Tab-separated table of C-alpha atoms and ligand atoms in Angstrom:
chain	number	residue	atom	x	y	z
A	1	UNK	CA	62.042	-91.285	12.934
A	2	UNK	CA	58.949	-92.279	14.479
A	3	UNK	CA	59.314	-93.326	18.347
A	4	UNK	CA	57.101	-96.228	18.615
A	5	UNK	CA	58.106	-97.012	21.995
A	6	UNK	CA	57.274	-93.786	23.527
A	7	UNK	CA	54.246	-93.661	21.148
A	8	UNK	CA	53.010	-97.415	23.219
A	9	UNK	CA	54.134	-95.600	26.870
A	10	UNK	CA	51.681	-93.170	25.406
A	11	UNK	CA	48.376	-95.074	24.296
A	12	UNK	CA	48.553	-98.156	25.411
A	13	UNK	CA	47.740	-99.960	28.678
A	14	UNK	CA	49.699	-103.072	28.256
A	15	UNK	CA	53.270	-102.193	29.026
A	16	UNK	CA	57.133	-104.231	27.898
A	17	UNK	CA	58.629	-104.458	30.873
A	18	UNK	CA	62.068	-103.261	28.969
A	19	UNK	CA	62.621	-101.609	25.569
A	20	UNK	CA	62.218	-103.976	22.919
A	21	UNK	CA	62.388	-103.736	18.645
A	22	UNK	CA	59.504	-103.049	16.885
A	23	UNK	CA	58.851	-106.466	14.639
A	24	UNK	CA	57.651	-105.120	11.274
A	25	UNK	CA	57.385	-108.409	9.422
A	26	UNK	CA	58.020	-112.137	9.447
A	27	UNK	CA	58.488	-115.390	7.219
A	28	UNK	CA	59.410	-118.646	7.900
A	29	UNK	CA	60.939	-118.998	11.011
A	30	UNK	CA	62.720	-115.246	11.039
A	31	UNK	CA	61.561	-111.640	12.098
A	32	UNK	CA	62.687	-108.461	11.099
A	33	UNK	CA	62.407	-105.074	13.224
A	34	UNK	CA	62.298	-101.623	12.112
A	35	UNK	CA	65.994	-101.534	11.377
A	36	UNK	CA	65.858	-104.460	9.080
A	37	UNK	CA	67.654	-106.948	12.019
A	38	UNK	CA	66.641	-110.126	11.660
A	39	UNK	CA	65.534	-112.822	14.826
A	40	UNK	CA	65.306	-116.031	14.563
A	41	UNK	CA	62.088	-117.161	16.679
A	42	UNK	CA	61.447	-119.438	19.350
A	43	UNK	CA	59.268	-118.338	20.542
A	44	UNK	CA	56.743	-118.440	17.561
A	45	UNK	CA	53.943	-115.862	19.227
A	46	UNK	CA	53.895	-117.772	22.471
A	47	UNK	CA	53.708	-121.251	20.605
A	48	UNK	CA	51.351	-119.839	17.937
A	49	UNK	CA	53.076	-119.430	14.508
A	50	UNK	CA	53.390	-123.287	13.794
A	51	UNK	CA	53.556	-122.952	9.793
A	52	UNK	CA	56.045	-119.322	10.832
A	53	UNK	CA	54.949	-116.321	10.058
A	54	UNK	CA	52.863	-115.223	7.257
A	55	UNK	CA	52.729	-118.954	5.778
A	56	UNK	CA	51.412	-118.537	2.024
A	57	UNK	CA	48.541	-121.031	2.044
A	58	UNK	CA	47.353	-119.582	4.979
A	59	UNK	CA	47.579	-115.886	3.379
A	60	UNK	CA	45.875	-117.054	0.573
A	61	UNK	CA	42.592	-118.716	2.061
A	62	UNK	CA	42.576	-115.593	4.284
A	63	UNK	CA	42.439	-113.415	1.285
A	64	UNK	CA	39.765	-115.672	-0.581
A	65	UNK	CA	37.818	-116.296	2.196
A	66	UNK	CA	37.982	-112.571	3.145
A	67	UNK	CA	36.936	-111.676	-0.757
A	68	UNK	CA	34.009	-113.992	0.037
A	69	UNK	CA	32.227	-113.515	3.480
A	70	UNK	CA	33.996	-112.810	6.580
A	71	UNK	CA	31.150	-112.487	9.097
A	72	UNK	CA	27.317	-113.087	8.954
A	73	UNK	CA	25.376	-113.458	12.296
A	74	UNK	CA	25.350	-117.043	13.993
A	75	UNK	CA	21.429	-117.481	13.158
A	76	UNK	CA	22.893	-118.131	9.639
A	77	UNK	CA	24.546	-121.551	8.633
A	78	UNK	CA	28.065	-120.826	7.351
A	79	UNK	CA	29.995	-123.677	5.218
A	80	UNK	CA	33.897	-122.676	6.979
A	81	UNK	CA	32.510	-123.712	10.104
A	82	UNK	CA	30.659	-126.628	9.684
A	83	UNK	CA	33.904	-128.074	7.583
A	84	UNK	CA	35.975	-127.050	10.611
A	85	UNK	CA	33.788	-128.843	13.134
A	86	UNK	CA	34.040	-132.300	11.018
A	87	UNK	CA	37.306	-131.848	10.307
A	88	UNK	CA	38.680	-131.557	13.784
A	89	UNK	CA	35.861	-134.335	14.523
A	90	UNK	CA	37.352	-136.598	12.572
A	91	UNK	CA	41.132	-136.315	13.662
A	92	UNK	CA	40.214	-136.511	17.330
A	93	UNK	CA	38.292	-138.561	19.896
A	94	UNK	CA	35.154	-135.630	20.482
A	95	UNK	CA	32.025	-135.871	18.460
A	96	UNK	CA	31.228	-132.216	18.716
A	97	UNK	CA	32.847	-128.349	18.286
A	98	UNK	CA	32.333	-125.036	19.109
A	99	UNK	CA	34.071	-122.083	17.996
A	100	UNK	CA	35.556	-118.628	20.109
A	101	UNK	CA	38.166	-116.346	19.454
A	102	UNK	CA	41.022	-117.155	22.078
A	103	UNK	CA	42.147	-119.504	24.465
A	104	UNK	CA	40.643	-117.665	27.623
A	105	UNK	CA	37.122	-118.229	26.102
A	106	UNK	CA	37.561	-121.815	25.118
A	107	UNK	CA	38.275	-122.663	28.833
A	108	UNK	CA	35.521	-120.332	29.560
A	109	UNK	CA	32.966	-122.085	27.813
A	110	UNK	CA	34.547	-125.847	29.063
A	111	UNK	CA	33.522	-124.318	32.521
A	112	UNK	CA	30.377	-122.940	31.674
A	113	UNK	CA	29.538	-126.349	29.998
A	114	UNK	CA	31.214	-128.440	32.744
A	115	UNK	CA	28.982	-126.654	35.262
A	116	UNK	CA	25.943	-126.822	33.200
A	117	UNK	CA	26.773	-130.755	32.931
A	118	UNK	CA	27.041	-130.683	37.025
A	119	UNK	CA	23.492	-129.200	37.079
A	120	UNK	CA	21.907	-131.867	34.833
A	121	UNK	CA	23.523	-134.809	35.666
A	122	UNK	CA	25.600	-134.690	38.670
A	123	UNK	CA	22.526	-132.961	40.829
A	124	UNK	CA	24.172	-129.525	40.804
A	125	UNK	CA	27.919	-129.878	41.352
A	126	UNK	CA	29.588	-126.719	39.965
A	127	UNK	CA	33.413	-126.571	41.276
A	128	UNK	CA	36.435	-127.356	38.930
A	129	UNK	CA	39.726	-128.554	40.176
A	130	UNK	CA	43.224	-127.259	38.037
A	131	UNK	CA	46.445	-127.643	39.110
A	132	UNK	CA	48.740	-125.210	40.636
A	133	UNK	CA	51.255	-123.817	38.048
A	134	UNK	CA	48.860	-124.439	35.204
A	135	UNK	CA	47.911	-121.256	33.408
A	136	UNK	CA	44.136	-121.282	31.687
A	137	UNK	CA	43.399	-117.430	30.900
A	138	UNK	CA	42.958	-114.091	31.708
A	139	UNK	CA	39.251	-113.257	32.205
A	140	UNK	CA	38.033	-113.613	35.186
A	141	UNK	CA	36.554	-116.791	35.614
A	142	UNK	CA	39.731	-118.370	34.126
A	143	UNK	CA	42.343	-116.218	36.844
A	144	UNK	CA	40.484	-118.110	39.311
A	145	UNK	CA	40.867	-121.498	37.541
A	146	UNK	CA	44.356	-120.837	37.225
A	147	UNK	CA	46.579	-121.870	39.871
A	148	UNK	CA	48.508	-118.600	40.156
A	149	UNK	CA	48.732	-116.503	43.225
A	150	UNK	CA	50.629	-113.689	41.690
A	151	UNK	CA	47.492	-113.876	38.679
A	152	UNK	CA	45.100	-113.924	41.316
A	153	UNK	CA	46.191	-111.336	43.902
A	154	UNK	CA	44.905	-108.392	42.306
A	155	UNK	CA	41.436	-109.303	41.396
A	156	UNK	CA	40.202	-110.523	44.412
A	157	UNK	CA	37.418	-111.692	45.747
A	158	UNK	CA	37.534	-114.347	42.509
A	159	UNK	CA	34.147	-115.904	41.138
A	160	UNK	CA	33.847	-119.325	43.158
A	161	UNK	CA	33.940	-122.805	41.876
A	162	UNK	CA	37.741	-123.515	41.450
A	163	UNK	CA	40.250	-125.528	43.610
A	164	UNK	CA	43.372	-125.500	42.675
A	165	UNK	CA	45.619	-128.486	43.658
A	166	UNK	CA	49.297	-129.819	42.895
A	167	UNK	CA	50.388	-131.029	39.939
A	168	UNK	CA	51.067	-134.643	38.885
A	169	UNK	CA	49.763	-135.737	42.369
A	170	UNK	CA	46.157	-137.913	42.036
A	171	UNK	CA	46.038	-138.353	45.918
A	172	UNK	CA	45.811	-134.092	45.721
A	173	UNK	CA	42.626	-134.179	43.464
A	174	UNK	CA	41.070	-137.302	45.358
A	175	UNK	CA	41.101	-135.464	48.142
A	176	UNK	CA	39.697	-132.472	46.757
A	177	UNK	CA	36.968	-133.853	44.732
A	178	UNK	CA	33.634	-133.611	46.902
A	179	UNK	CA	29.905	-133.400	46.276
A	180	UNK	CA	30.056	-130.340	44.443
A	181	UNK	CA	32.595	-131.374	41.986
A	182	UNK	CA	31.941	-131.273	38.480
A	183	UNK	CA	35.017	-131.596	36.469
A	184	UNK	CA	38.937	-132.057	36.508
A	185	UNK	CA	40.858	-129.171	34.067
A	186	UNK	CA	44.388	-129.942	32.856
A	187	UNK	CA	46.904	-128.972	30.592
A	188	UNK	CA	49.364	-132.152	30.012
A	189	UNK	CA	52.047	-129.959	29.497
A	190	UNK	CA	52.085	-126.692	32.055
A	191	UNK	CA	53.362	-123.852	29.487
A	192	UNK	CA	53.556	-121.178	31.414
A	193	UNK	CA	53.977	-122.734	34.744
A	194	UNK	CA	57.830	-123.865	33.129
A	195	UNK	CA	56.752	-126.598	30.636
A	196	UNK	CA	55.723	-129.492	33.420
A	197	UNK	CA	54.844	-132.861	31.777
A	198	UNK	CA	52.373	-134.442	33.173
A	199	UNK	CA	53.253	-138.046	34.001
A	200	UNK	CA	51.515	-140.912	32.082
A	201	UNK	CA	50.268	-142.552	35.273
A	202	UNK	CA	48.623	-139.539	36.737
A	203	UNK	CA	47.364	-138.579	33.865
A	204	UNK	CA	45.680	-142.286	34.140
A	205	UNK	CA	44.669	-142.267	37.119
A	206	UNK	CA	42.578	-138.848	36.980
A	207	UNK	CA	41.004	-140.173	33.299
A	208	UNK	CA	39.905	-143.428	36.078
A	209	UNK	CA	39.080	-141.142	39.203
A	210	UNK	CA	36.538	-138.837	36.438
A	211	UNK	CA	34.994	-142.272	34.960
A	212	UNK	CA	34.333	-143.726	39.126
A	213	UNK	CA	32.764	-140.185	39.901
A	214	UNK	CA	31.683	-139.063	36.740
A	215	UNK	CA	33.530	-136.123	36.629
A	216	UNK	CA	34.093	-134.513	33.163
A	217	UNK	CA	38.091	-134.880	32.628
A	218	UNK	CA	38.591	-131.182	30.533
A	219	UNK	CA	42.028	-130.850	28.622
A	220	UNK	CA	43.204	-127.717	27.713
A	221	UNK	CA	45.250	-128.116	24.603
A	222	UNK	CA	45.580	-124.347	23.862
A	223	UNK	CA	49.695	-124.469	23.527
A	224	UNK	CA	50.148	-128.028	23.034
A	225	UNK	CA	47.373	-129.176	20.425
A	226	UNK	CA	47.492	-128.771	16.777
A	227	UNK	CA	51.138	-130.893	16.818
A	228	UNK	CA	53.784	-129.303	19.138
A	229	UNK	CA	54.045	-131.811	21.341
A	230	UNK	CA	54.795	-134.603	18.729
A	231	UNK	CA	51.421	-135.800	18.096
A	232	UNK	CA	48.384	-133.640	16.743
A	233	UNK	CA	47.141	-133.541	20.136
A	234	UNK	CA	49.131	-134.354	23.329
A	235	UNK	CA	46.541	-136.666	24.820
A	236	UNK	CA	47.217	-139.000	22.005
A	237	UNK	CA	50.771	-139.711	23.835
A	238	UNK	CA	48.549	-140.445	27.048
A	239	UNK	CA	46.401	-143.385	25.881
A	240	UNK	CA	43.157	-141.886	27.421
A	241	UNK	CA	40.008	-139.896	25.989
A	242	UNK	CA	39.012	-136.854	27.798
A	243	UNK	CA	35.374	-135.704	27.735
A	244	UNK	CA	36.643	-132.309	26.520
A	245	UNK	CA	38.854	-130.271	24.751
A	246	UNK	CA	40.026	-127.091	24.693
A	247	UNK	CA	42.242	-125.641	21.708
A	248	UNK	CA	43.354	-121.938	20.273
A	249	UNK	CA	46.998	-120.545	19.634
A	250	UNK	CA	48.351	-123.073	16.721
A	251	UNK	CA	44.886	-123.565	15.179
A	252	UNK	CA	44.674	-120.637	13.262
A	253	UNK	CA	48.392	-120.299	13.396
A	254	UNK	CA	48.543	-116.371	13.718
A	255	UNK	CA	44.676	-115.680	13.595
A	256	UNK	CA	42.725	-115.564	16.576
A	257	UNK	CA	40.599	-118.323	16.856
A	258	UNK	CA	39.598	-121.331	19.996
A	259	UNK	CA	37.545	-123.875	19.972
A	260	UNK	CA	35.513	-126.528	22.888
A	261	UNK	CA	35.652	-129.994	21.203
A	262	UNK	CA	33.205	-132.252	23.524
A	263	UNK	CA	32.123	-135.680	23.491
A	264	UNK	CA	28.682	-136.399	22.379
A	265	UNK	CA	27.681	-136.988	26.518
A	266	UNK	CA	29.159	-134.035	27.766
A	267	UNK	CA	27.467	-131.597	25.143
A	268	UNK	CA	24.418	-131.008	27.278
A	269	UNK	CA	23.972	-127.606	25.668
A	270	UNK	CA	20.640	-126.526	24.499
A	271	UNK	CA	20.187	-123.155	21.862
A	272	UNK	CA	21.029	-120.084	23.968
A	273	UNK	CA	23.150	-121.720	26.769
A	274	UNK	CA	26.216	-120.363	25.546
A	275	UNK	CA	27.025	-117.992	22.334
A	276	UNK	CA	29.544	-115.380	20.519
A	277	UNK	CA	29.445	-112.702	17.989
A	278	UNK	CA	32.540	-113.647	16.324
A	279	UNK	CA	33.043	-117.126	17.364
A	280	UNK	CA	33.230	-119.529	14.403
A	281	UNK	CA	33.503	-116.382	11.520
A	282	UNK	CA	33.671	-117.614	8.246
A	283	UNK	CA	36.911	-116.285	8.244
A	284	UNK	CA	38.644	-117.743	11.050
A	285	UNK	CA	37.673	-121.115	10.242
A	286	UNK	CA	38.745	-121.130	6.632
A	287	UNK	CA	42.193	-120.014	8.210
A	288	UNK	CA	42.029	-123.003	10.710
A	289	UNK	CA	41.108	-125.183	7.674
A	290	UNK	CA	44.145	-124.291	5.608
A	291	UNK	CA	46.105	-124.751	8.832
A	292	UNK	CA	45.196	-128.168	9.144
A	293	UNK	CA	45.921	-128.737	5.782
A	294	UNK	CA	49.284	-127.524	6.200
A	295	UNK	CA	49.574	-129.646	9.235
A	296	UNK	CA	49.057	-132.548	7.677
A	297	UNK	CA	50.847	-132.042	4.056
A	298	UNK	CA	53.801	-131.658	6.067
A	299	UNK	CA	53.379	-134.117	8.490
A	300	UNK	CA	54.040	-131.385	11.254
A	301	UNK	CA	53.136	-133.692	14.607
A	302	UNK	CA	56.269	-135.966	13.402
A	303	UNK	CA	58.039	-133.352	12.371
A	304	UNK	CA	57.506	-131.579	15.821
A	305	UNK	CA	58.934	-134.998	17.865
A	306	UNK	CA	61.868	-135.541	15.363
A	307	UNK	CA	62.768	-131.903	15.588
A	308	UNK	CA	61.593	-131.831	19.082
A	309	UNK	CA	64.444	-134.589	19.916
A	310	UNK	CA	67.061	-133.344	18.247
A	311	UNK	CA	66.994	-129.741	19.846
A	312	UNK	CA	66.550	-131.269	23.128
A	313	UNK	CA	69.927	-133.794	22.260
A	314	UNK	CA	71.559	-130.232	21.400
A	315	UNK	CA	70.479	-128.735	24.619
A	316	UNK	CA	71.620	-131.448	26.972
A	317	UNK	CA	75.008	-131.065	25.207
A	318	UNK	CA	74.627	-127.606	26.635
A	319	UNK	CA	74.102	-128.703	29.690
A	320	UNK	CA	76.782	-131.212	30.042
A	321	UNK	CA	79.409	-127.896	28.882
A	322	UNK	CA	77.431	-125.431	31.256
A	323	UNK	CA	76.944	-126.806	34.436
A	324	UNK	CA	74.735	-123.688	35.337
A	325	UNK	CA	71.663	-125.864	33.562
A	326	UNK	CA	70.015	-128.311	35.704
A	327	UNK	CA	67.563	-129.749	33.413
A	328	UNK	CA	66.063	-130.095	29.698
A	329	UNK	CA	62.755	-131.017	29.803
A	330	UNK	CA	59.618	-131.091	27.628
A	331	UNK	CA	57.774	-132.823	24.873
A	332	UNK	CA	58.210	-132.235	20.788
A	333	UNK	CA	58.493	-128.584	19.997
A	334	UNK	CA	57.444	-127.393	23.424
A	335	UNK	CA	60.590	-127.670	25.708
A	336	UNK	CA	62.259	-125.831	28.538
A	337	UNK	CA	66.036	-125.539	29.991
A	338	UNK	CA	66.215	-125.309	33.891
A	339	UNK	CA	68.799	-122.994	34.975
A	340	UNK	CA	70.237	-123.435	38.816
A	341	UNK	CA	70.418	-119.820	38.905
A	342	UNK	CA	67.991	-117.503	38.387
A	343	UNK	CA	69.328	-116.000	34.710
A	344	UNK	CA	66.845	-117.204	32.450
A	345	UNK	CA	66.209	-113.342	31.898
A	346	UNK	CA	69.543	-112.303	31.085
A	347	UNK	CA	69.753	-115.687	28.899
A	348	UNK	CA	66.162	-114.084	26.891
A	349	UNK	CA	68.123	-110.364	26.694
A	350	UNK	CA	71.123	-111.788	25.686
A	351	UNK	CA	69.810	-113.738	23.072
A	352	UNK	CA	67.669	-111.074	21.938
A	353	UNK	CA	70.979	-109.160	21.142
A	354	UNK	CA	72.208	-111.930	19.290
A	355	UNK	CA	69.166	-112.664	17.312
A	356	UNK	CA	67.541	-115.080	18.953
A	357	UNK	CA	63.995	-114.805	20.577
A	358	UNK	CA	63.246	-116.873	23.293
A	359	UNK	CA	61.016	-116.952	26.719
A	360	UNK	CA	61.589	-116.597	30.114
A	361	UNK	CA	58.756	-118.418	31.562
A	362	UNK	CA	60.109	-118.537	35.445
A	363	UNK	CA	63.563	-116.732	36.688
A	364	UNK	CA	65.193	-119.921	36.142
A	365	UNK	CA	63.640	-121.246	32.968
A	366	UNK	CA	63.982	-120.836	29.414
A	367	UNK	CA	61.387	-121.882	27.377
A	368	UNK	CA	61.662	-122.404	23.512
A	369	UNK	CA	58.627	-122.980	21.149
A	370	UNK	CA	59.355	-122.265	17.456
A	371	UNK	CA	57.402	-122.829	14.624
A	372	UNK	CA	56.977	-126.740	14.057
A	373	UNK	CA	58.471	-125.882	10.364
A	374	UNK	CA	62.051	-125.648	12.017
A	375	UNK	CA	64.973	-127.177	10.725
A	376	UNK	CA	68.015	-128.817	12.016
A	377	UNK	CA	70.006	-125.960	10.508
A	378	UNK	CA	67.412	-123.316	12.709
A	379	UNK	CA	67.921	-125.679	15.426
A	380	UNK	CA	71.976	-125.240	15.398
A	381	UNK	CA	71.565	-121.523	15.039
A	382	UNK	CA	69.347	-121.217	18.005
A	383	UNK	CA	71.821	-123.642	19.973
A	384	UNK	CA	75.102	-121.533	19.146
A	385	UNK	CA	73.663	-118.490	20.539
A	386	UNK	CA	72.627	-119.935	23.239
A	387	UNK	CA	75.433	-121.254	23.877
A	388	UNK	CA	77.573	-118.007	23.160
A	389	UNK	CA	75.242	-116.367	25.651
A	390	UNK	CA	75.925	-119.068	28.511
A	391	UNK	CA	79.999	-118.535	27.923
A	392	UNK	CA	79.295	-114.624	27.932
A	393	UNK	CA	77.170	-115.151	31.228
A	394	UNK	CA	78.791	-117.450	32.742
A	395	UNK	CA	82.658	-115.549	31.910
B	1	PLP	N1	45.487	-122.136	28.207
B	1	PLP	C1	46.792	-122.337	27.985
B	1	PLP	C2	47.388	-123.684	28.268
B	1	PLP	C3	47.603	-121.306	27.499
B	1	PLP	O1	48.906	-121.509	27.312
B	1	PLP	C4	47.019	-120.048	27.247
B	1	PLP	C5	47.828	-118.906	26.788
B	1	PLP	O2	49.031	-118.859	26.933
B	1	PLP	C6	45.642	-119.881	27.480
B	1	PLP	C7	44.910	-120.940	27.950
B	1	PLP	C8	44.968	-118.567	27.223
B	1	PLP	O3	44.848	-118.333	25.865
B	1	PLP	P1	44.540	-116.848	25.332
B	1	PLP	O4	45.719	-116.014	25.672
B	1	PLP	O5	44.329	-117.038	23.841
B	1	PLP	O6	43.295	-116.395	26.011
């Protein structure tokens, strides 16, 4: 039998920090390795598989669209894309779209337009101020906007331009805005920094501190947009409009795509400010089209917060029989449990041998994100091993 794990010690740079199955296919909520064991995921792809895996409509206009034309050069008009811009248009607040291949480069080109919009209109102011904790992306520019140390440590001296400030704390970004400011970056829910909600009356308060200095407010909605959080896009729960928006992961639900949605005054682009070879292919935007389809046939943001609530109901019932968890927290399909101990690990391996995939996103927290197509029945599954774990770990 083939070793696939010494094969990827081998060839490939990107190393599992401990031996994991090979996943060989997926539907619905479940994965199957090599061996034909199946896991029941929470993790969805790092909150990417909303529909689950390998969702049929989704094959399908993949398939067509792939029979049809999957690339052409960007000096060409191309229908998928133009549909995708209006569409996403016309279910948000932003007047205008424009389409990459992953989250990193959506936040990329925010900054890039954020600093282009310093230059023009806020006589050339150029820094960005993100949070602490948050997590925007791996390239360069984006390790710098994210408020990491451990990220940021090796690749220093980091380009310039970035502050990075607490979270949930408007006196922290007051203070840091200056002259050369251009432009606040958020996520309303920190994924990777352990699922931190941002509170409604910060979240205010920055959307009123960007209008007095006319800053650009940027959201990134890369792991909570398309529905996870309960409504098709968090900031919907916030009452505000930002200037931008930043989304990937759920909208093409397992095919890489990102997009920069912008209001009509913060699109101070002109032709060759920004661009991509692949960005906005036919065939990633007739995925993201079928997505939102499936989105809304099965009313997937409600879904999300009903589904949302009852796992989190199941999880505090952990937590009032394991006094080990401190905390449930998070919004719709996007929630965390705080451990008082640092097991979350041994809670993800654990599970893992039970059948159960979920994240370790700090030593002490678990986080879960499954598909938004999960049922109460998933939802008890996931909760008895979890719980078996906890009584194993705990013995
Ligand atoms: N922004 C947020 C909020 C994310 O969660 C992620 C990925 O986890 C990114 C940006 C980066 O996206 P990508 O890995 O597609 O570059």
């Amino acid at each position: 039998m083939t070793d696939w794990a010494e094969l990827e010690r081998q060839y490939l740079m990107y190393k599992v920090s401990r031996p994991q199955p090979v996943m060989v296919r997926g539907e619905g909520p479940w994965l199957w390795d090599g061996e034909d064991r199946r896991y029941l995921d929470f993790v969805g792809g790092w909150a990417v598989n909303l529909l689950g895996h390998s969702p049929r409509p989704v094959v399908d206009a993949l398939c067509r669209q792939a029979a049809q034309l999957m690339h052409t050069s960007n000096q060409f008009y191309t229908i998928p894309q133009i549909l995708l811009a209006q569409r996403l248009v016309s279910l948000t607040c932003f007047q205008k779209a424009f389409f990459v291949n992953s989250g990193a480069e959506a936040n990329e080109a925010a900054v890039k337009l954020a600093r282009k919009y310093g230059k023009v209109r806020l006589d050339g102011a150029y820094e960005v101020i993100t949070a602490l904790k948050s997590f925007h992306g791996r390239t360069l520019a984006m390790v710098a906007a994210t408020g990491k140390p451990k990220y940021q440590e090796p690749y220093r001296p980091l380009p310039e331009g970035f502050v990075n400030v607490e979270f949930n704390n408007i006196e922290a970004i007051r203070k840091a805005t200056k002259g050369q400011t251009c432009a606040v970056m958020l996520e309303l829910v920190q994924g990777e920094g352990g699922v931190n909600v941002a509170d409604l009356g910060y979240i205010r308060q920055v959307r009123q501190w960007c209008d007095e200095r006319g800053l650009l407010f940027i959201v990134d909605e890369i792991q909570t947009g398309m529905g996870r959080t309960g409504t098709l896009f968090a900031y919907q729960q916030y009452g505000i409009e930002p200037d931008v928006m930043t989304l990937a992961k759920g909208l093409g639900a397992g095919f890489p795509i990102g997009a920069l949605l912008a209001k009509d005054h913060a699109d101070v682009w002109e032709p060759g400010d920004h661009g991509t070879t692949f960005g906005g292919n036919p065939l990633a935007c007739s995925v993201a089209l079928a997505v939102l389809d499936e989105v809304e046939r099965l009313n997937l943001p409600e879904r999300a917060r009903a589904t949302g609530e009852y796992l989190r109901q199941r999880l505090m019932e952990l937590q009032a029989r394991w006094p080990v968890i401190a905390e449930v927290r998070g919004l719709g399909l996007l929630l965390a449990v705080q451990f008082k101990e640092p097991v979350a690990r041994k809670v993800v391996q654990n599970a893992l041998e039970e059948g159960l995939l979920v994240n370790a996103v700090t030593d002490e927290t678990v986080r879960l994100m499954p598909p938004l197509i999960v049922e109460r029945e998933h939802v008890d599954q996931a909760v008895q091993v979890l719980d078996s774990v906890l009584r194993r770990l705990t013995a």
